[in-house]
Structures are given as C-alpha cells and as structure tokens.
Amino acid sequence: MVCVWLGLDLERGVVVAGSKRADFPTDIERLLLKSAVNQAVIELQQAEVLAERDRAVAIEHVKNRLLAENLYLRQELDSEQHWEEIVGQSKVLKKVLDLVEQVAPTKASVLIQGETGTGKELIARAIHRLSGRRDQAFVKLNCAAIPTGLLEAELFGHEKGAFTGAVGRRIGRFELAHQGTIFLDEVGEIPLELQAKLLRVLQEQEFERLGSPRTIHIDVRIVAASNRDLAQMVADRGFRSDLYYRLNVFPIVIPPLRERVEDIPQLVRYFAERHARQYNKPITSIPAETMTALCRYPWPGNVRELENLIERSVILSQGSTLEVPPGELKSVSGTAADAATLKDFEREYILHALNECHWVIAGPSGAAAKLGMKRTSLQHRMQKLGISRPP
C-alpha cells in the first residue's frame, strides 16, 4: 500500500492505493499516482475557488437586496402618507370597504380606479393589511413619476453595465415585493413596449433584470391603480387589452369626495385634530359656517385637497377656532336640493357638537365655543334648524 497527501495541507485529504503484488508500487505506478493526485488537487482547488466565488456572489446579492430595501424604506418614510385610517361612514365608502374585505384574502389582481386624491393608495394598503401577505413587504411605485427610459429598470432591476449610468447592480421593485404586494399607481402611464413584459410577470411570475440572462421567479400580488379610463385607452389602442383584463380581475371604483359629502365633516375634524397636534395648535372648534362652506365646495382635488386646505388653515389659525383663509373656497351655486342637503349637514354638525358638550351651550366648554359662535347665534341657528334638547 502507498499513501499520497492531497497537497501541502494535511487536512485536505489523502489518497491510498494498494495491490496484491509484492513489487507494488513500481516507479512508473508511483509517478502515475502522483500525477493523478496532482490533477485531483487542481480540481479541488478549482472547486473551492468556484464555491468561494458563489458565496461571494450570494453575499453580494443579499447585500444589494438589503441596501435596496433600506433605500426603499427610507423613501417610504420620506413620502409617508399621514392618513392613518380610512375616515368616513357614507354608503358609497362602505360599499368600497366591503369589496376590499371580499378580495383581500384572495390572490386576485385588483384594479383601483378613481380621480386624483381619492385615496387609491390607502385602499391598496388596506387590501395588503387584510391579506395573508400582511407580514411581507408592501412596495409601491408611481409609474407616472419615473421617466419612461428608467421605468423598466425601476420595475425589474438591472445589472452593472446594463446601460450607461448603471454603475452597479440594482434590485427592482418586483424583486423587493417577493411574497408581498406591489402597488402600481398610475399604471396607465406605462408605455406600450413595457406592457408586454409586465403582462408576462402577471401570467408567469417571472422576469429578467436588464443586462442579465438569468430568469428570476417571484411570488407577488399586484394591485394597480389609475385615474384614467383604461377601458377607453384600450379602445384607443393606448393600453394592451390582454394586460387590462389581467389587471381588471377585481375592479374597485373609489367615489370622488363630492359624491360622499356626508363624510366631509368627519374628515375635517380628523385632519384638524391631527394637524393641530402636529403643529401644537390649540384648535378646539370649527365654525358651522366654515363647515357649511367646506361641504358646499366640489373638491376637484378630493380628499388630498381637503387635507392640504385644513393643514394650511391650522397653520394660519391664531386662536382655538379653525380659520379657513378667505377666498380659498370659491362660492358654488347649487340647486334647492343641494341647499336642503347642506342644511341637513349643518343640523347634524350642530347636533354632534351639542351631544359632545352634553347640551351645554354657553361657557368656555359649551357648544357655542366649540362651534366658534356666540351663544345667541347658536340659539338662533338651533331655532331656525328646529333643534331642541331631547327630553
């Protein structure tokens, strides 16, 4: 028998050869054995180099993913919406929330449509929170905010050198959203040439990074949103019909604020209290006339416009009463039915203040002070609206 160590490192291993012949090993056999061992050492070294390279690639991949996630989370914190909950009790809003509860536990793609500022992202987050993916990432991308030339790299990522300016590998939003939910806002802005690749992700749950031949498999739920009429875009050949039908598995239409006027008083109070805490303002009352004007305004910018106005009003208010800047709300003429509806809102608003103050009208803690009115003015409005204290 003869033993030959594999290289200089005794821990690497040993080759043992034996024979029944008494003259084993001959010089030629010893030479052949050393040659075979040397070749084995070379193969082992190459395997170790490859394994080390694979480990380095894996570590680099994890590092890049963590860097991308950290960058994304920082961007999320910088642009975080301040709506902590969905506010409103109107019938149209409740219908939307019923749809959210029905579709959230499923894997179906959801298409949310509505005007700008209606809260499409808020509904998308609610779908994610109520789904089985709630503990995984919720990744959002506003497709209208990314230049067309960079949108593909933002969605699917890229390798170093994939294009001019690609100085390193970048993890795309779809890869970040693996096992979670991706929210594609303003999906109608995706160019036609990129829609085919998005369709493949929906159908096959796979894609390739720019500059890489390797196919990446993912498990992602897609929630899309648009303020444009995608069906009309399909008719005008501005949006792929097959992609539209894949996204529109479960459509949800969010009503504009002018169709849920009964939610405005609650939204106003919510935003006023929230921004009063934020700016350390002692806002405790909202005049009935102000609330009536807010309910009368058509809100072309919807809830986002309302929140911005209330925030601005809180900043400008000097005392405990919310002061809406003059001229902010242009007068809007309405029908007799609109006037009757606003009268009902004013009545409910005053009743709400009276109930909160236990029907105490005068004094610093009374309903008049809360409403920013004189006691006599409140009593006059109560008489005009037919409000009387219950027995």
Short mmCIF file of C-alpha atoms in Angstrom, two decimals:
data_model
loop_
_atom_site.label_atom_id
_atom_site.label_comp_id
_atom_site.label_asym_id
_atom_site.label_seq_id
_atom_site.Cartn_x
_atom_site.Cartn_y
_atom_site.Cartn_z
CA MET A 1 0.00 0.00 0.00
CA VAL A 2 1.01 3.61 -0.57
CA CYS A 3 -0.42 6.94 0.76
CA VAL A 4 -0.17 10.30 -1.02
CA TRP A 5 -1.40 13.51 0.62
CA LEU A 6 -3.61 15.83 -1.39
CA GLY A 7 -1.46 18.95 -1.43
CA LEU A 8 0.53 20.53 1.35
CA ASP A 9 -2.48 20.92 3.63
CA LEU A 10 -2.74 17.64 5.56
CA GLU A 11 -6.39 18.38 6.33
CA ARG A 12 -7.28 18.31 2.66
CA GLY A 13 -7.21 14.54 2.43
CA VAL A 14 -5.13 11.56 1.37
CA VAL A 15 -5.17 9.05 -1.49
CA VAL A 16 -4.49 5.43 -0.50
CA ALA A 17 -3.64 2.84 -3.17
CA GLY A 18 -2.90 -0.84 -2.73
CA SER A 19 -2.17 -4.01 -4.67
CA LYS A 20 -1.68 -7.76 -4.06
CA ARG A 21 1.59 -7.58 -5.99
CA ALA A 22 4.69 -7.72 -3.90
CA ASP A 23 6.52 -5.14 -6.05
CA PHE A 24 3.77 -2.51 -5.79
CA PRO A 25 4.24 0.34 -6.38
CA THR A 26 6.76 0.44 -9.19
CA ASP A 27 8.40 3.75 -10.09
CA ILE A 28 6.03 4.19 -13.03
CA GLU A 29 2.99 3.44 -10.82
CA ARG A 30 4.24 5.87 -8.19
CA LEU A 31 4.67 8.54 -10.91
CA LEU A 32 1.18 7.89 -12.32
CA LEU A 33 -0.29 8.02 -8.85
CA LYS A 34 1.37 11.37 -8.09
CA SER A 35 0.14 12.71 -11.44
CA ALA A 36 -3.43 11.63 -10.64
CA VAL A 37 -3.21 13.17 -7.18
CA ASN A 38 -1.86 16.42 -8.61
CA GLN A 39 -4.81 16.53 -11.03
CA ALA A 40 -7.19 15.85 -8.14
CA VAL A 41 -5.61 18.70 -6.16
CA ILE A 42 -6.11 21.05 -9.13
CA GLU A 43 -9.79 20.02 -9.41
CA LEU A 44 -10.30 20.52 -5.68
CA GLN A 45 -8.70 23.94 -5.79
CA GLN A 46 -10.88 24.94 -8.72
CA ALA A 47 -13.98 23.69 -6.90
CA GLU A 48 -13.01 25.68 -3.82
CA VAL A 49 -12.45 28.81 -5.90
CA LEU A 50 -15.87 28.37 -7.56
CA ALA A 51 -17.56 27.75 -4.21
CA GLU A 52 -15.91 30.84 -2.75
CA ARG A 53 -17.00 32.88 -5.76
CA ASP A 54 -20.57 31.60 -5.42
CA ARG A 55 -20.55 32.53 -1.74
CA ALA A 56 -19.25 36.00 -2.60
CA VAL A 57 -21.97 36.42 -5.26
CA ALA A 58 -24.64 35.27 -2.80
CA ILE A 59 -23.34 37.65 -0.13
CA GLU A 60 -23.23 40.49 -2.65
CA HIS A 61 -26.79 39.68 -3.72
CA VAL A 62 -28.04 39.77 -0.13
CA LYS A 63 -26.08 42.97 0.48
CA ASN A 64 -27.57 44.63 -2.61
CA ARG A 65 -31.06 43.49 -1.64
CA LEU A 66 -30.69 44.86 1.89
CA LEU A 67 -29.31 48.14 0.56
CA ALA A 68 -32.21 48.38 -1.90
CA GLU A 69 -34.74 47.58 0.82
CA ASN A 70 -33.20 50.14 3.16
CA LEU A 71 -33.22 52.78 0.43
CA TYR A 72 -36.81 51.96 -0.42
CA LEU A 73 -37.89 52.09 3.22
CA ARG A 74 -36.21 55.47 3.63
CA GLN A 75 -38.08 56.72 0.57
CA GLU A 76 -41.31 55.32 2.05
CA LEU A 77 -40.72 57.19 5.30
CA ASP A 78 -39.94 60.41 3.44
CA SER A 79 -43.14 60.18 1.39
CA GLU A 80 -45.32 58.50 4.01
CA GLN A 81 -48.98 59.33 3.80
CA HIS A 82 -50.38 60.77 7.02
CA TRP A 83 -53.73 59.01 6.68
CA GLU A 84 -53.67 56.52 9.50
CA GLU A 85 -57.12 55.15 8.74
CA ILE A 86 -59.94 55.39 6.26
CA VAL A 87 -62.33 58.06 7.52
CA GLY A 88 -65.99 58.14 6.61
CA GLN A 89 -69.34 56.47 7.13
CA SER A 90 -71.08 57.16 3.81
CA LYS A 91 -72.85 54.34 1.98
CA VAL A 92 -70.64 54.64 -1.10
CA LEU A 93 -67.48 54.36 1.00
CA LYS A 94 -68.86 51.36 2.91
CA LYS A 95 -69.51 49.62 -0.42
CA VAL A 96 -65.86 50.11 -1.33
CA LEU A 97 -64.69 48.73 2.03
CA ASP A 98 -66.98 45.72 1.62
CA LEU A 99 -65.27 44.98 -1.70
CA VAL A 100 -61.86 45.33 -0.02
CA GLU A 101 -62.80 42.78 2.64
CA GLN A 102 -64.02 40.33 -0.01
CA VAL A 103 -60.97 40.47 -2.29
CA ALA A 104 -58.17 40.94 0.27
CA PRO A 105 -57.84 37.26 1.35
CA THR A 106 -57.60 36.09 -2.29
CA LYS A 107 -54.68 36.17 -4.73
CA ALA A 108 -56.63 38.09 -7.37
CA SER A 109 -55.17 41.16 -9.06
CA VAL A 110 -57.05 44.33 -8.17
CA LEU A 111 -57.54 47.43 -10.32
CA ILE A 112 -58.45 50.55 -8.34
CA GLN A 113 -59.84 53.44 -10.35
CA GLY A 114 -60.78 56.91 -9.20
CA GLU A 115 -59.94 60.56 -9.51
CA THR A 116 -56.67 62.01 -8.23
CA GLY A 117 -56.68 62.44 -4.46
CA THR A 118 -59.45 59.97 -3.67
CA GLY A 119 -57.16 57.67 -1.66
CA LYS A 120 -56.31 54.83 -4.05
CA GLU A 121 -53.08 54.03 -2.22
CA LEU A 122 -54.95 53.92 1.07
CA ILE A 123 -57.31 51.28 -0.34
CA ALA A 124 -54.34 49.32 -1.74
CA ARG A 125 -52.69 49.30 1.69
CA ALA A 126 -55.95 48.12 3.25
CA ILE A 127 -56.05 45.20 0.79
CA HIS A 128 -52.49 44.28 1.76
CA ARG A 129 -53.14 44.56 5.51
CA LEU A 130 -56.19 42.29 5.28
CA SER A 131 -54.42 39.67 3.15
CA GLY A 132 -52.24 36.72 4.08
CA ARG A 133 -49.23 38.76 2.89
CA ARG A 134 -49.62 41.39 5.62
CA ASP A 135 -46.29 40.44 7.23
CA GLN A 136 -44.40 40.82 3.94
CA ALA A 137 -43.42 43.93 2.00
CA PHE A 138 -45.86 46.41 0.52
CA VAL A 139 -43.93 48.03 -2.33
CA LYS A 140 -45.35 50.95 -4.25
CA LEU A 141 -44.32 52.68 -7.47
CA ASN A 142 -45.88 55.71 -9.11
CA CYS A 143 -45.41 54.88 -12.78
CA ALA A 144 -46.06 58.49 -13.79
CA ALA A 145 -43.22 59.78 -11.60
CA ILE A 146 -40.47 57.70 -13.26
CA PRO A 147 -39.01 58.74 -16.65
CA THR A 148 -40.00 56.28 -19.38
CA GLY A 149 -36.39 55.28 -20.04
CA LEU A 150 -35.82 54.31 -16.40
CA LEU A 151 -39.16 52.68 -15.66
CA GLU A 152 -38.14 49.18 -16.80
CA ALA A 153 -35.01 49.24 -14.62
CA GLU A 154 -37.08 50.53 -11.68
CA LEU A 155 -39.59 47.69 -12.05
CA PHE A 156 -37.24 44.80 -12.85
CA GLY A 157 -33.80 45.96 -11.76
CA HIS A 158 -30.54 45.92 -13.71
CA GLU A 159 -27.02 44.52 -13.67
CA LYS A 160 -23.84 46.58 -13.61
CA GLY A 161 -23.12 47.97 -17.07
CA ALA A 162 -26.58 47.14 -18.45
CA PHE A 163 -26.80 50.70 -19.78
CA THR A 164 -24.99 54.00 -19.49
CA GLY A 165 -25.05 55.05 -15.86
CA ALA A 166 -25.65 51.54 -14.47
CA VAL A 167 -22.62 51.61 -12.16
CA GLY A 168 -23.84 48.70 -10.04
CA ARG A 169 -26.50 46.06 -9.67
CA ARG A 170 -29.95 47.33 -8.67
CA ILE A 171 -32.81 45.30 -7.24
CA GLY A 172 -36.14 46.14 -8.91
CA ARG A 173 -39.46 46.76 -7.19
CA PHE A 174 -40.90 43.39 -8.22
CA GLU A 175 -37.98 41.56 -6.62
CA LEU A 176 -38.35 43.66 -3.46
CA ALA A 177 -42.04 42.71 -3.29
CA HIS A 178 -41.39 38.93 -3.40
CA GLN A 179 -44.05 37.16 -1.29
CA GLY A 180 -45.69 40.54 -0.66
CA THR A 181 -47.75 43.08 -2.61
CA ILE A 182 -46.70 45.58 -5.26
CA PHE A 183 -48.84 48.66 -5.84
CA LEU A 184 -48.50 50.16 -9.32
CA ASP A 185 -50.04 53.62 -9.17
CA GLU A 186 -50.96 55.35 -12.44
CA VAL A 187 -50.45 52.10 -14.34
CA GLY A 188 -51.94 53.74 -17.43
CA GLU A 189 -48.69 55.68 -17.85
CA ILE A 190 -46.65 52.54 -18.58
CA PRO A 191 -45.54 52.67 -22.25
CA LEU A 192 -46.83 50.02 -24.66
CA GLU A 193 -43.41 48.46 -25.22
CA LEU A 194 -43.07 47.76 -21.50
CA GLN A 195 -46.62 46.47 -21.03
CA ALA A 196 -45.75 43.12 -22.67
CA LYS A 197 -43.06 42.47 -20.04
CA LEU A 198 -45.49 43.43 -17.27
CA LEU A 199 -48.06 41.03 -18.72
CA ARG A 200 -45.50 38.21 -18.55
CA VAL A 201 -44.92 38.93 -14.85
CA LEU A 202 -48.66 38.70 -14.21
CA GLN A 203 -49.01 35.45 -16.14
CA GLU A 204 -45.75 33.63 -15.35
CA GLN A 205 -44.47 35.43 -12.21
CA GLU A 206 -41.00 35.66 -13.73
CA PHE A 207 -38.72 38.22 -15.41
CA GLU A 208 -35.08 39.05 -16.12
CA ARG A 209 -33.12 42.01 -14.87
CA LEU A 210 -31.80 44.34 -17.53
CA GLY A 211 -28.43 43.02 -18.68
CA SER A 212 -28.92 39.56 -17.17
CA PRO A 213 -29.96 36.29 -18.88
CA ARG A 214 -31.00 34.74 -15.55
CA THR A 215 -34.74 34.33 -15.02
CA ILE A 216 -35.98 35.41 -11.60
CA HIS A 217 -39.10 33.73 -10.22
CA ILE A 218 -41.25 35.66 -7.78
CA ASP A 219 -44.49 35.38 -5.84
CA VAL A 220 -46.11 38.82 -5.93
CA ARG A 221 -49.66 40.10 -5.72
CA ILE A 222 -50.34 43.06 -7.99
CA VAL A 223 -52.65 45.92 -7.08
CA ALA A 224 -52.83 48.57 -9.79
CA ALA A 225 -54.47 51.98 -9.85
CA SER A 226 -55.24 54.67 -12.38
CA ASN A 227 -57.13 57.94 -12.60
CA ARG A 228 -57.54 57.41 -16.34
CA ASP A 229 -60.23 55.44 -18.16
CA LEU A 230 -58.23 52.33 -19.04
CA ALA A 231 -61.13 50.79 -20.96
CA GLN A 232 -61.17 53.85 -23.23
CA MET A 233 -57.38 53.65 -23.54
CA VAL A 234 -57.77 50.04 -24.73
CA ALA A 235 -60.31 51.21 -27.32
CA ASP A 236 -57.87 53.94 -28.41
CA ARG A 237 -55.02 51.36 -28.57
CA GLY A 238 -53.11 53.19 -25.87
CA PHE A 239 -53.21 50.23 -23.49
CA ARG A 240 -52.96 46.50 -24.18
CA SER A 241 -56.29 44.74 -23.88
CA ASP A 242 -54.74 41.50 -22.56
CA LEU A 243 -52.92 43.41 -19.81
CA TYR A 244 -56.08 45.34 -18.95
CA TYR A 245 -58.09 42.15 -18.49
CA ARG A 246 -55.32 40.59 -16.37
CA LEU A 247 -55.25 43.65 -14.10
CA ASN A 248 -59.00 44.10 -14.03
CA VAL A 249 -59.79 40.76 -12.37
CA PHE A 250 -61.39 42.60 -9.45
CA PRO A 251 -62.19 46.27 -10.14
CA ILE A 252 -62.80 48.79 -7.36
CA VAL A 253 -64.01 52.30 -8.17
CA ILE A 254 -63.46 54.93 -5.47
CA PRO A 255 -66.09 57.69 -5.49
CA PRO A 256 -64.94 61.33 -5.57
CA LEU A 257 -65.40 63.40 -2.43
CA ARG A 258 -68.29 65.36 -3.96
CA GLU A 259 -70.27 62.09 -4.03
CA ARG A 260 -69.69 61.44 -0.33
CA VAL A 261 -70.36 64.89 1.10
CA GLU A 262 -71.65 63.36 4.33
CA ASP A 263 -68.05 62.29 5.08
CA ILE A 264 -66.66 65.83 4.88
CA PRO A 265 -67.44 66.91 8.50
CA GLN A 266 -65.75 63.80 9.88
CA LEU A 267 -62.76 64.26 7.58
CA VAL A 268 -62.46 67.94 8.52
CA ARG A 269 -62.47 67.13 12.24
CA TYR A 270 -59.99 64.31 11.74
CA PHE A 271 -57.49 66.42 9.76
CA ALA A 272 -57.94 69.44 12.04
CA GLU A 273 -57.20 67.39 15.17
CA ARG A 274 -54.30 65.65 13.54
CA HIS A 275 -52.55 68.77 12.24
CA ALA A 276 -53.34 70.69 15.42
CA ARG A 277 -51.31 68.07 17.32
CA GLN A 278 -48.60 68.17 14.66
CA TYR A 279 -48.15 71.95 14.86
CA ASN A 280 -49.03 72.27 18.56
CA LYS A 281 -52.05 74.44 17.82
CA PRO A 282 -54.97 74.71 20.33
CA ILE A 283 -57.70 74.16 17.71
CA THR A 284 -60.87 73.09 19.52
CA SER A 285 -63.72 74.47 17.39
CA ILE A 286 -64.81 74.70 13.77
CA PRO A 287 -67.48 77.33 12.95
CA ALA A 288 -70.69 75.98 11.46
CA GLU A 289 -70.43 78.50 8.62
CA THR A 290 -66.98 77.15 7.78
CA MET A 291 -68.22 73.59 7.80
CA THR A 292 -71.14 74.53 5.54
CA ALA A 293 -68.73 76.16 3.08
CA LEU A 294 -66.47 73.11 3.13
CA CYS A 295 -69.44 70.84 2.41
CA ARG A 296 -70.59 73.10 -0.43
CA TYR A 297 -67.21 73.12 -2.23
CA PRO A 298 -66.89 70.49 -5.06
CA TRP A 299 -63.30 69.45 -4.16
CA PRO A 300 -61.74 68.78 -7.58
CA GLY A 301 -58.63 67.54 -5.74
CA ASN A 302 -60.75 65.32 -3.47
CA VAL A 303 -59.50 64.22 -0.03
CA ARG A 304 -55.92 65.28 -0.73
CA GLU A 305 -57.07 68.83 -1.49
CA LEU A 306 -59.22 68.85 1.64
CA GLU A 307 -56.35 67.73 3.85
CA ASN A 308 -53.98 70.30 2.35
CA LEU A 309 -56.50 73.09 2.98
CA ILE A 310 -57.12 72.02 6.57
CA GLU A 311 -53.38 71.78 7.24
CA ARG A 312 -52.87 75.27 5.81
CA SER A 313 -55.81 76.58 7.85
CA VAL A 314 -54.44 75.07 11.07
CA ILE A 315 -51.08 76.77 10.47
CA LEU A 316 -52.75 80.15 9.84
CA SER A 317 -55.24 79.93 12.73
CA GLN A 318 -54.28 82.17 15.64
CA GLY A 319 -56.71 81.04 18.32
CA SER A 320 -58.72 77.97 19.20
CA THR A 321 -61.05 78.31 16.19
CA LEU A 322 -60.16 76.89 12.79
CA GLU A 323 -59.84 79.78 10.36
CA VAL A 324 -60.06 78.91 6.67
CA PRO A 325 -58.21 81.56 4.61
CA PRO A 326 -60.64 83.92 2.84
CA GLY A 327 -61.07 83.18 -0.84
CA GLU A 328 -59.84 79.58 -0.56
CA LEU A 329 -63.32 78.22 -1.21
CA LYS A 330 -64.96 79.78 -4.22
CA SER A 331 -68.72 80.12 -3.95
CA VAL A 332 -70.56 77.36 -5.75
CA SER A 333 -74.17 77.79 -6.74
CA GLY A 334 -76.35 74.80 -6.07
CA THR A 335 -79.88 73.60 -6.55
CA ALA A 336 -82.62 73.69 -3.93
CA ALA A 337 -81.92 70.03 -3.26
CA ASP A 338 -78.24 70.86 -2.63
CA ALA A 339 -79.27 73.61 -0.20
CA ALA A 340 -81.55 71.21 1.64
CA THR A 341 -78.74 68.67 1.86
CA LEU A 342 -76.32 71.27 3.24
CA LYS A 343 -78.97 72.33 5.75
CA ASP A 344 -79.16 68.72 6.94
CA PHE A 345 -75.36 68.60 7.28
CA GLU A 346 -75.34 71.83 9.28
CA ARG A 347 -78.05 70.45 11.55
CA GLU A 348 -76.13 67.19 12.11
CA TYR A 349 -72.93 69.12 12.75
CA ILE A 350 -74.53 71.30 15.42
CA LEU A 351 -76.20 68.24 16.99
CA HIS A 352 -72.82 66.50 17.12
CA ALA A 353 -71.28 69.46 18.98
CA LEU A 354 -74.24 69.67 21.39
CA ASN A 355 -74.04 65.97 22.21
CA GLU A 356 -70.28 66.21 22.82
CA CYS A 357 -70.87 69.10 25.22
CA HIS A 358 -73.83 67.35 26.90
CA TRP A 359 -76.12 70.11 25.57
CA VAL A 360 -74.27 72.85 27.44
CA ILE A 361 -74.49 75.87 25.13
CA ALA A 362 -72.71 78.72 26.95
CA GLY A 363 -69.35 78.88 28.67
CA PRO A 364 -65.80 78.01 27.58
CA SER A 365 -66.68 74.30 27.35
CA GLY A 366 -70.05 74.83 25.73
CA ALA A 367 -71.17 74.01 22.21
CA ALA A 368 -71.12 77.67 21.11
CA ALA A 369 -67.41 77.95 21.92
CA LYS A 370 -66.73 74.61 20.23
CA LEU A 371 -68.51 75.81 17.10
CA GLY A 372 -66.79 79.20 17.16
CA MET A 373 -70.12 81.03 17.55
CA LYS A 374 -71.74 83.40 20.01
CA ARG A 375 -74.31 81.84 22.34
CA THR A 376 -77.10 83.91 20.82
CA SER A 377 -76.02 82.98 17.28
CA LEU A 378 -76.09 79.29 18.13
CA GLN A 379 -79.51 79.57 19.76
CA HIS A 380 -80.78 81.37 16.64
CA ARG A 381 -79.39 78.62 14.37
CA MET A 382 -80.92 75.93 16.59
CA GLN A 383 -84.31 77.63 16.37
CA LYS A 384 -84.02 78.01 12.60
CA LEU A 385 -82.98 74.36 12.11
CA GLY A 386 -85.58 73.04 14.54
CA ILE A 387 -83.08 71.73 17.07
CA SER A 388 -84.31 71.27 20.60
CA ARG A 389 -82.93 69.40 23.58
CA PRO A 390 -84.38 65.89 23.86
CA PRO A 391 -86.46 65.24 26.99
#
